[in-house]
Every structure is written in structure tokens, then in C-alpha cells.
Amino acid sequence: MSADSAPPLLSVIIPCFNEADGIDALTQALEPVLDDIKDGDYEVLLVDDGSRDATLECIEAWRGRNPRVHFVRLARNFGKEAAMTCGLHFAQGRTVVILDADLQDPPALIPEMMEKWRQGADIVLAHRALRREDSWFKRLTAAAFYRVMSVLAGRAVPANVGDFRLMDRRVVDALLHLPEKTRFMKGLMNYVGFEISTIEYERPGRHSGTSRLSFWRLWNLALEGITSFSTAPLRAWGYLGFLFAALGLVYAGWIVVRTLLYGIDVPGYASLATLLLFFSGLQLISIGIIGEYLARIFIETKNRPLYVVERMDGFAPDWIIDRSQMVMGNIVLPRSRPRSPGDESSSS
Ligand code: UDP
Ligand code: MG
């Protein structure tokens, strides 16, 4: 898109990590839907999250066929949350839709989302009616996570909505002004507020390959969500400590009284050892939880950028400078220099 033309009506942000097998199917499903959008232009913004397969080649081929396709390639795998944030930084549209590359978020729903936006919604969530593909374990842990999050954050976190959603430009700008580096997007998107509307859909299985988010990554994401949106776990240890201190005081009083009344009897090693073990265990857990928060403060204070861009294509230079000033410190954009004297035409 050139600098002087109007921004597109819609930006579709697609984070991709090793999705080479699925890009063609994605193209076929997405393009007809976007071509049907009546009153405005669109851009497809692919963020290649350091893929190690042919994803980038597929993306470049797609851009060769369709100039509305723009892409940013990150210098390594930074994770989906960072890739999505990158997409939000670079998106130019008046509305933004975040879509998975594996067709688990059906592009056919986009017109319905646009309709809700036209009716005044700032955020349109896609609520998953069914998760046939996922194991019972994933479904159960997901349900538990949303429940815990809602209680801890003191604000209902919509259950069974993924990152697939439409957002108005002002929501995106609000999101980009949140300065934290640990970006739990579902939480952040919930935090900013605005007028929310929901549509229902049935979540299909992956088009190709298996989930790129392992159990361990999801666990870390859950931990991230809880620690970055709630200090309740920290407070809980305060209450627990208070409770046990009170119980300890009562017990100590009882021992004093008993000693005064009946004299000293043989000391009980068993109860002593048990108490010692129990309380040192409690202390270790509490230190661990404090450590989780401390680690996050540590990461925030280092103030590193969220991701590093290797290269990109399809953006006007002044737009990028504009955006990177707005989101100070979040972007590293190495300036590319020609490798050999004659080679001036590389990069965006
Ligand atoms: N993804 C990414 N970086 C990662 C992991 C995943 O950009 O480190 C992308 C992936 O290519 C896909 C989306 O995030 O477009 C969702 O990933 P996946 O389908 O594996 O997750 P699930 O649907 O199982 O939650
Ligand atoms: Mg998926």
C-alpha cells in the first residue's frame, strides 16, 4: 500500500509458524471471502514467526500473485503472542481480524463479523460452540483455566473464545499503548474494554499438521495469564501465613499452659518433624510464587523489544516510522544495507 492512499477497511493478521503445507488452502479459503467485501479494500498481513520450513517462500509466492498480501518475517520463533502483537503493530486497516493459519478459524465468518462491526461493535468475538478436535484433557483444562482467570482477574474472561476476533482501529491502538512485555493477548484484549459482540461457530480440526502449541507452552501461557492479570496468588499466601501464625500461637499457648500444669514430658520428635516439613514446604511454595512475579518484573525492567524483524514487504516506510514511534521500544527494525554495491533493490 502506498503512503498516500487511504488505509484498507480490513487487515487480516495471520501468525504463521511452520505452516507451509496449509498456506495454499488458506489462500483458497480466504481470498474469495475478502474479494466479496463491498465497501473497502483489504490487506492480508502474514507474520512469519521464524518458520523453519518453506512458509516464507509460500508467503512470498502469494504476495507475488496478490499485492494486497503483506508480510513481516521475524528473526526467530518468538511465539504466537509476540507474532500477533507484531501483526497489530503493522496492520493498517480500520478494522483488524486475527486468524489462525490452519483454517481452524473459518474465514467465511469474516463478513458476519464485519456486519456486527458496522452495527456498532468495537470487538466481535467468535465463540466456539464445539471443540470436537481437542482431547477431553485439553477441553477440561481450558474450562478450568477460564474459570480461574475470571475469578482471579475479578472480571469475566469470555470462555471458549480464542484469538479469532475482529477489532476496531481504536481497540488496536489502545492495545498497542499497553506497555507490558509479557503479552497475554486474551487478557489484554479483555482489559481494554469497548463494545463487545459475539458470534457463534463450530471449530473445525486443523487443516494440516498438528498443533504448534505444546502442552508445556499452553501451561506457560496459562501461568502468564494468571500472573500478569492477578496478584491474588500473592495475597493468598499472606492469608495462609496469617492463618497458620494464628494456629501456631494457639498451639504455643496450649504448650505453655500444659507445661505449667503438668511439667515437661518427653518431647515428641514426630510432631516436630512433621511441623517442620510442612512449614518448610509451605515456605518454598510461597517463595516460588513470589519468584514467578519477581521474574516477570525482571523481564519488564529489561525492557527488551517483543520481537525482532528480519525483513518485511508491503509497507510504506513512513507508516512504519509512525508506528514504531507510537509503540516505542517494542520493535527492532534493523536497517538493511545492500550486501554488494550494485544490489540496492533489497528489502521493502
Ligand atoms: N503460531 C505462531 N507461533 C508459534 C506457534 C504458533 O505464530 O510459536 C501460529 C500457528 O502458525 C497458527 C496459530 O499460531 O497459525 C495457532 O497455532 P496452533 O494451530 O498450533 O494452535 P491451536 O490451534 O492448537 O491452539
Ligand atoms: Mg490451530
Tab-separated table of C-alpha atoms and ligand atoms in Angstrom:
chain	number	residue	atom	x	y	z
A	1	MET	CA	0.000	0.000	0.000
A	2	SER	CA	1.394	3.413	-0.852
A	3	ALA	CA	1.674	6.160	1.702
A	4	ASP	CA	-0.967	8.495	0.295
A	5	SER	CA	-3.820	6.093	-0.389
A	6	ALA	CA	-6.491	5.521	2.232
A	7	PRO	CA	-5.989	2.733	4.764
A	8	PRO	CA	-7.733	-0.541	3.919
A	9	LEU	CA	-11.035	-1.301	5.562
A	10	LEU	CA	-9.795	-4.598	6.893
A	11	SER	CA	-6.449	-6.093	7.891
A	12	VAL	CA	-6.363	-9.843	8.352
A	13	ILE	CA	-3.464	-10.744	10.633
A	14	ILE	CA	-2.218	-14.313	10.357
A	15	PRO	CA	0.609	-15.570	12.592
A	16	CYS	CA	2.374	-18.490	10.898
A	17	PHE	CA	4.827	-20.953	12.341
A	18	ASN	CA	5.804	-23.809	10.034
A	19	GLU	CA	2.564	-23.595	8.076
A	20	ALA	CA	3.919	-24.228	4.560
A	21	ASP	CA	1.517	-27.150	3.994
A	22	GLY	CA	-1.517	-25.050	4.787
A	23	ILE	CA	-0.885	-21.740	3.017
A	24	ASP	CA	-2.432	-22.803	-0.309
A	25	ALA	CA	-5.624	-23.980	1.343
A	26	LEU	CA	-5.641	-20.761	3.360
A	27	THR	CA	-5.292	-18.689	0.191
A	28	GLN	CA	-8.173	-20.526	-1.451
A	29	ALA	CA	-10.441	-20.136	1.532
A	30	LEU	CA	-9.554	-16.536	2.353
A	31	GLU	CA	-9.288	-14.690	-0.948
A	32	PRO	CA	-12.866	-15.257	-2.216
A	33	VAL	CA	-14.226	-14.055	1.119
A	34	LEU	CA	-12.095	-10.915	1.078
A	35	ASP	CA	-12.828	-10.169	-2.582
A	36	ASP	CA	-16.515	-10.074	-1.660
A	37	ILE	CA	-16.059	-7.277	0.857
A	38	LYS	CA	-18.042	-4.469	-0.659
A	39	ASP	CA	-17.206	-1.041	0.633
A	40	GLY	CA	-13.474	-1.120	1.042
A	41	ASP	CA	-10.128	-2.678	0.415
A	42	TYR	CA	-8.330	-5.280	2.488
A	43	GLU	CA	-4.811	-6.371	3.325
A	44	VAL	CA	-3.619	-9.779	4.431
A	45	LEU	CA	-0.783	-9.405	6.918
A	46	LEU	CA	1.180	-12.581	7.447
A	47	VAL	CA	3.647	-12.717	10.311
A	48	ASP	CA	6.156	-15.486	9.753
A	49	ASP	CA	7.175	-16.371	13.290
A	50	GLY	CA	10.619	-17.729	12.397
A	51	SER	CA	9.355	-20.769	10.493
A	52	ARG	CA	11.945	-23.378	9.597
A	53	ASP	CA	10.040	-24.859	6.659
A	54	ALA	CA	9.049	-23.275	3.341
A	55	THR	CA	6.455	-20.949	4.900
A	56	LEU	CA	8.274	-17.789	3.819
A	57	GLU	CA	8.573	-18.985	0.215
A	58	CYS	CA	4.849	-19.775	0.153
A	59	ILE	CA	4.071	-16.330	1.561
A	60	GLU	CA	6.301	-14.616	-0.991
A	61	ALA	CA	4.671	-16.585	-3.800
A	62	TRP	CA	1.255	-15.486	-2.516
A	63	ARG	CA	2.404	-11.871	-2.388
A	64	GLY	CA	3.643	-12.267	-5.974
A	65	ARG	CA	0.105	-13.181	-7.025
A	66	ASN	CA	-1.709	-10.697	-4.803
A	67	PRO	CA	-0.121	-7.348	-3.873
A	68	ARG	CA	-2.614	-6.920	-1.029
A	69	VAL	CA	-0.670	-9.600	0.811
A	70	HIS	CA	1.952	-8.065	3.105
A	71	PHE	CA	4.317	-9.875	5.391
A	72	VAL	CA	6.742	-9.472	8.244
A	73	ARG	CA	9.329	-12.135	8.930
A	74	LEU	CA	10.607	-12.357	12.494
A	75	ALA	CA	14.252	-13.189	13.098
A	76	ARG	CA	13.390	-16.312	15.123
A	77	ASN	CA	10.407	-18.011	16.698
A	78	PHE	CA	9.061	-15.522	19.254
A	79	GLY	CA	5.763	-17.303	19.968
A	80	LYS	CA	2.221	-16.637	18.865
A	81	GLU	CA	1.571	-13.805	21.329
A	82	ALA	CA	4.554	-11.825	20.036
A	83	ALA	CA	3.659	-12.619	16.422
A	84	MET	CA	0.124	-11.339	16.950
A	85	THR	CA	1.407	-8.178	18.591
A	86	CYS	CA	3.720	-7.678	15.633
A	87	GLY	CA	0.727	-8.045	13.321
A	88	LEU	CA	-1.173	-5.427	15.307
A	89	HIS	CA	1.798	-3.051	15.099
A	90	PHE	CA	1.985	-3.271	11.333
A	91	ALA	CA	-1.698	-3.587	10.438
A	92	GLN	CA	-3.020	-0.561	8.596
A	93	GLY	CA	-6.722	-1.345	8.415
A	94	ARG	CA	-9.647	0.424	10.040
A	95	THR	CA	-10.591	-2.972	11.386
A	96	VAL	CA	-8.387	-5.937	12.179
A	97	VAL	CA	-9.174	-9.645	12.232
A	98	ILE	CA	-6.756	-12.141	13.788
A	99	LEU	CA	-6.870	-15.514	12.098
A	100	ASP	CA	-5.006	-18.826	12.584
A	101	ALA	CA	-3.183	-20.125	9.526
A	102	ASP	CA	-4.525	-23.656	9.935
A	103	LEU	CA	-8.127	-22.800	8.945
A	104	GLN	CA	-9.372	-23.588	12.426
A	105	ASP	CA	-10.794	-20.073	12.347
A	106	PRO	CA	-13.097	-20.182	9.301
A	107	PRO	CA	-12.547	-17.104	7.081
A	108	ALA	CA	-16.178	-17.450	5.977
A	109	LEU	CA	-17.157	-15.825	9.290
A	110	ILE	CA	-15.414	-12.561	8.460
A	111	PRO	CA	-18.382	-10.964	6.629
A	112	GLU	CA	-20.613	-11.693	9.623
A	113	MET	CA	-18.030	-10.065	11.886
A	114	MET	CA	-17.845	-7.024	9.601
A	115	GLU	CA	-21.628	-6.763	9.756
A	116	LYS	CA	-21.559	-6.671	13.561
A	117	TRP	CA	-18.852	-4.001	13.373
A	118	ARG	CA	-20.994	-1.908	11.049
A	119	GLN	CA	-23.792	-2.200	13.583
A	120	GLY	CA	-21.545	-0.554	16.146
A	121	ALA	CA	-19.500	-3.284	17.843
A	122	ASP	CA	-15.846	-2.435	18.527
A	123	ILE	CA	-14.875	-6.024	19.184
A	124	VAL	CA	-16.527	-9.064	17.636
A	125	LEU	CA	-15.632	-12.311	19.382
A	126	ALA	CA	-16.047	-15.688	17.729
A	127	HIS	CA	-17.377	-18.075	20.332
A	128	ARG	CA	-16.541	-21.745	19.758
A	129	ALA	CA	-19.668	-23.805	20.152
A	130	LEU	CA	-17.805	-27.098	19.907
A	131	ARG	CA	-14.248	-28.351	20.157
A	132	ARG	CA	-14.600	-31.776	18.611
A	133	GLU	CA	-10.961	-31.947	17.638
A	134	ASP	CA	-9.457	-31.316	21.057
A	135	SER	CA	-8.908	-34.079	23.587
A	136	TRP	CA	-11.066	-34.185	26.725
A	137	PHE	CA	-7.952	-33.213	28.661
A	138	LYS	CA	-7.450	-30.012	26.667
A	139	ARG	CA	-11.143	-29.165	26.937
A	140	LEU	CA	-11.158	-29.743	30.692
A	141	THR	CA	-8.002	-27.741	31.354
A	142	ALA	CA	-9.246	-24.934	29.107
A	143	ALA	CA	-12.542	-24.756	31.010
A	144	ALA	CA	-10.713	-24.736	34.339
A	145	PHE	CA	-8.362	-22.030	33.114
A	146	TYR	CA	-11.134	-19.644	32.064
A	147	ARG	CA	-12.898	-20.180	35.395
A	148	VAL	CA	-9.727	-19.494	37.415
A	149	MET	CA	-8.829	-16.481	35.253
A	150	SER	CA	-12.257	-14.915	35.673
A	151	VAL	CA	-12.169	-15.320	39.443
A	152	LEU	CA	-8.605	-14.055	39.772
A	153	ALA	CA	-8.902	-11.163	37.356
A	154	GLY	CA	-12.150	-10.069	39.011
A	155	ARG	CA	-13.655	-9.612	35.562
A	156	ALA	CA	-15.324	-12.241	33.419
A	157	VAL	CA	-12.926	-13.609	30.816
A	158	PRO	CA	-15.086	-14.920	27.967
A	159	ALA	CA	-14.672	-18.707	27.844
A	160	ASN	CA	-14.081	-20.607	24.615
A	161	VAL	CA	-13.112	-17.630	22.550
A	162	GLY	CA	-9.684	-17.806	21.024
A	163	ASP	CA	-7.700	-15.055	19.420
A	164	PHE	CA	-10.016	-15.156	16.395
A	165	ARG	CA	-11.814	-11.832	16.590
A	166	LEU	CA	-12.435	-8.539	14.860
A	167	MET	CA	-11.275	-5.305	16.428
A	168	ASP	CA	-11.881	-1.702	15.535
A	169	ARG	CA	-8.856	0.533	14.967
A	170	ARG	CA	-9.320	2.309	18.294
A	171	VAL	CA	-9.215	-1.011	20.154
A	172	VAL	CA	-5.981	-1.918	18.363
A	173	ASP	CA	-4.436	1.440	19.216
A	174	ALA	CA	-5.497	1.065	22.843
A	175	LEU	CA	-3.912	-2.396	22.928
A	176	LEU	CA	-0.669	-1.111	21.486
A	177	HIS	CA	-0.448	1.522	24.186
A	178	LEU	CA	-0.321	-1.112	26.914
A	179	PRO	CA	3.378	-1.151	27.730
A	180	GLU	CA	3.918	-4.636	29.143
A	181	LYS	CA	6.283	-7.084	27.521
A	182	THR	CA	4.632	-10.241	28.746
A	183	ARG	CA	1.740	-10.167	26.361
A	184	PHE	CA	-1.109	-12.430	27.247
A	185	MET	CA	-3.278	-11.217	24.409
A	186	LYS	CA	-6.601	-12.717	25.521
A	187	GLY	CA	-6.211	-10.914	28.827
A	188	LEU	CA	-5.063	-7.633	27.302
A	189	MET	CA	-7.868	-7.646	24.772
A	190	ASN	CA	-10.298	-8.203	27.616
A	191	TYR	CA	-8.704	-5.467	29.697
A	192	VAL	CA	-9.172	-2.595	27.257
A	193	GLY	CA	-12.960	-2.923	27.237
A	194	PHE	CA	-15.117	-1.365	24.469
A	195	GLU	CA	-18.380	-2.596	22.979
A	196	ILE	CA	-18.240	-6.373	22.554
A	197	SER	CA	-20.426	-8.500	20.341
A	198	THR	CA	-20.254	-12.270	19.809
A	199	ILE	CA	-20.910	-14.691	17.004
A	200	GLU	CA	-21.083	-18.484	17.277
A	201	TYR	CA	-19.168	-21.040	15.277
A	202	GLU	CA	-18.103	-24.642	15.318
A	203	ARG	CA	-14.351	-25.015	15.462
A	204	PRO	CA	-13.097	-27.468	12.840
A	205	GLY	CA	-9.901	-29.507	13.105
A	206	ARG	CA	-6.540	-28.362	11.821
A	207	HIS	CA	-6.249	-28.334	8.027
A	208	SER	CA	-2.790	-29.919	8.106
A	209	GLY	CA	-0.130	-30.804	10.636
A	210	THR	CA	-0.537	-30.839	14.406
A	211	SER	CA	-0.916	-28.049	16.944
A	212	ARG	CA	2.143	-25.848	17.224
A	213	LEU	CA	1.316	-25.098	20.827
A	214	SER	CA	2.506	-27.951	23.016
A	215	PHE	CA	1.012	-28.675	26.412
A	216	TRP	CA	4.037	-27.073	28.027
A	217	ARG	CA	3.565	-23.850	26.019
A	218	LEU	CA	-0.111	-23.736	26.921
A	219	TRP	CA	0.768	-24.252	30.592
A	220	ASN	CA	3.229	-21.373	30.442
A	221	LEU	CA	0.632	-19.256	28.696
A	222	ALA	CA	-1.856	-20.022	31.463
A	223	LEU	CA	0.722	-19.096	34.091
A	224	GLU	CA	1.431	-15.910	32.192
A	225	GLY	CA	-2.259	-15.092	32.049
A	226	ILE	CA	-2.753	-15.573	35.759
A	227	THR	CA	0.375	-13.803	36.982
A	228	SER	CA	0.066	-10.858	34.640
A	229	PHE	CA	-3.569	-10.213	35.464
A	230	SER	CA	-3.877	-11.001	39.111
A	231	THR	CA	-1.972	-10.614	42.333
A	232	ALA	CA	-4.411	-12.927	44.120
A	233	PRO	CA	-1.869	-15.791	44.400
A	234	LEU	CA	0.491	-13.442	46.254
A	235	ARG	CA	-2.252	-12.290	48.556
A	236	ALA	CA	-3.385	-15.864	49.199
A	237	TRP	CA	-0.028	-16.609	50.805
A	238	GLY	CA	-0.458	-13.644	53.121
A	239	TYR	CA	-3.790	-15.026	54.348
A	240	LEU	CA	-2.447	-18.544	54.647
A	241	GLY	CA	0.527	-17.279	56.638
A	242	PHE	CA	-1.792	-15.350	58.908
A	243	LEU	CA	-3.985	-18.405	59.456
A	244	PHE	CA	-1.065	-20.652	60.353
A	245	ALA	CA	0.514	-17.992	62.572
A	246	ALA	CA	-2.743	-17.762	64.486
A	247	LEU	CA	-2.984	-21.548	64.800
A	248	GLY	CA	0.675	-21.652	65.883
A	249	LEU	CA	0.008	-19.052	68.572
A	250	VAL	CA	-2.896	-21.057	69.955
A	251	TYR	CA	-0.782	-24.212	69.948
A	252	ALA	CA	2.136	-22.413	71.651
A	253	GLY	CA	-0.241	-21.121	74.333
A	254	TRP	CA	-1.531	-24.615	74.891
A	255	ILE	CA	2.036	-25.977	75.298
A	256	VAL	CA	2.906	-23.289	77.857
A	257	VAL	CA	-0.221	-23.942	79.855
A	258	ARG	CA	0.302	-27.704	79.701
A	259	THR	CA	3.939	-27.372	80.823
A	260	LEU	CA	2.933	-25.185	83.753
A	261	LEU	CA	0.212	-27.594	84.810
A	262	TYR	CA	1.810	-30.962	84.194
A	263	GLY	CA	5.565	-30.276	83.919
A	264	ILE	CA	7.812	-31.238	80.996
A	265	ASP	CA	7.178	-34.608	79.384
A	266	VAL	CA	9.244	-36.422	76.739
A	267	PRO	CA	9.417	-34.207	73.628
A	268	GLY	CA	7.728	-35.604	70.515
A	269	TYR	CA	10.064	-35.795	67.546
A	270	ALA	CA	7.353	-36.991	65.228
A	271	SER	CA	5.149	-33.927	65.613
A	272	LEU	CA	8.164	-31.624	65.463
A	273	ALA	CA	9.485	-33.187	62.277
A	274	THR	CA	6.041	-33.129	60.684
A	275	LEU	CA	5.519	-29.456	61.504
A	276	LEU	CA	8.979	-28.589	60.263
A	277	LEU	CA	8.493	-30.376	56.967
A	278	PHE	CA	5.021	-28.979	56.479
A	279	PHE	CA	6.010	-25.382	57.070
A	280	SER	CA	9.220	-25.515	55.077
A	281	GLY	CA	7.160	-26.920	52.192
A	282	LEU	CA	4.697	-24.061	52.536
A	283	GLN	CA	7.526	-21.548	52.589
A	284	LEU	CA	9.104	-22.998	49.470
A	285	ILE	CA	5.824	-22.793	47.587
A	286	SER	CA	5.298	-19.200	48.663
A	287	ILE	CA	8.842	-18.282	47.643
A	288	GLY	CA	8.192	-19.970	44.296
A	289	ILE	CA	5.100	-17.860	43.715
A	290	ILE	CA	6.876	-14.674	44.711
A	291	GLY	CA	9.617	-15.786	42.327
A	292	GLU	CA	7.127	-16.033	39.454
A	293	TYR	CA	6.161	-12.406	39.972
A	294	LEU	CA	9.728	-11.317	40.506
A	295	ALA	CA	10.744	-12.986	37.252
A	296	ARG	CA	8.096	-11.004	35.444
A	297	ILE	CA	9.263	-7.751	36.981
A	298	PHE	CA	12.763	-8.723	35.897
A	299	ILE	CA	11.632	-9.267	32.314
A	300	GLU	CA	9.699	-5.985	32.263
A	301	THR	CA	12.610	-3.967	33.632
A	302	LYS	CA	14.968	-5.287	30.979
A	303	ASN	CA	12.625	-3.607	28.546
A	304	ARG	CA	13.622	-5.737	25.607
A	305	PRO	CA	11.630	-5.497	22.422
A	306	LEU	CA	8.901	-8.060	21.901
A	307	TYR	CA	10.359	-9.340	18.682
A	308	VAL	CA	12.999	-8.659	16.098
A	309	VAL	CA	12.066	-8.218	12.464
A	310	GLU	CA	14.245	-9.905	9.886
A	311	ARG	CA	12.549	-8.463	6.830
A	312	MET	CA	9.195	-7.274	5.574
A	313	ASP	CA	7.364	-6.367	2.434
A	314	GLY	CA	4.340	-4.300	1.549
A	315	PHE	CA	4.569	-1.360	3.943
A	316	ALA	CA	5.151	2.296	3.230
A	317	PRO	CA	8.311	3.495	5.051
A	318	ASP	CA	6.627	6.479	6.701
A	319	TRP	CA	3.867	4.269	8.041
A	320	ILE	CA	6.436	2.067	9.740
A	321	ILE	CA	8.295	5.002	11.279
A	322	ASP	CA	4.970	6.330	12.513
A	323	ARG	CA	4.055	3.053	14.101
A	324	SER	CA	7.420	2.371	15.669
A	325	GLN	CA	7.362	5.779	17.332
A	326	MET	CA	3.920	5.107	18.665
A	327	VAL	CA	4.890	1.793	20.185
A	328	MET	CA	8.268	2.914	21.458
A	329	GLY	CA	10.725	0.222	22.247
A	330	ASN	CA	8.571	-2.670	21.139
A	331	ILE	CA	10.038	-3.081	17.702
A	332	VAL	CA	13.530	-3.760	16.494
A	333	LEU	CA	13.782	-2.948	12.817
A	334	PRO	CA	17.317	-3.493	11.602
A	335	ARG	CA	18.050	-1.181	8.710
A	336	SER	CA	19.047	-3.364	5.804
A	337	ARG	CA	22.013	-2.309	3.713
A	338	PRO	CA	22.813	-3.678	0.296
A	339	ARG	CA	25.284	-6.561	0.554
A	340	SER	CA	27.115	-5.639	-2.614
A	341	PRO	CA	27.467	-2.191	-4.239
A	342	GLY	CA	25.077	-2.897	-7.137
A	343	ASP	CA	22.408	-4.550	-5.026
A	344	GLU	CA	20.182	-1.634	-3.982
A	345	SER	CA	16.793	-3.193	-4.508
A	346	SER	CA	16.514	-5.483	-1.457
A	347	SER	CA	14.057	-5.062	1.404
A	348	SER	CA	10.820	-3.115	1.494
B	1	UDP	N1	1.880	-19.940	15.835
B	1	UDP	C1	2.877	-18.952	15.779
B	1	UDP	N2	3.990	-19.086	16.566
B	1	UDP	C2	4.166	-20.139	17.409
B	1	UDP	C3	3.134	-21.115	17.492
B	1	UDP	C4	2.004	-20.973	16.691
B	1	UDP	O1	2.766	-17.993	15.028
B	1	UDP	O2	5.192	-20.204	18.071
B	1	UDP	C5	0.684	-19.791	14.982
B	1	UDP	C6	0.365	-21.014	14.138
B	1	UDP	O3	1.077	-20.989	12.917
B	1	UDP	C7	-1.126	-20.879	13.934
B	1	UDP	C8	-1.595	-20.221	15.217
B	1	UDP	O4	-0.438	-19.634	15.805
B	1	UDP	O5	-1.438	-20.017	12.844
B	1	UDP	C9	-2.236	-21.199	16.153
B	1	UDP	O6	-1.369	-22.279	16.378
B	1	UDP	P1	-1.916	-23.763	16.547
B	1	UDP	O7	-2.908	-24.069	15.495
B	1	UDP	O8	-0.737	-24.658	16.600
B	1	UDP	O9	-2.600	-23.686	17.984
B	1	UDP	P2	-4.014	-24.317	18.442
B	1	UDP	O10	-4.981	-24.083	17.321
B	1	UDP	O11	-3.743	-25.748	18.670
B	1	UDP	O12	-4.353	-23.566	19.690
B	2	MG	MG	-4.789	-24.441	15.388
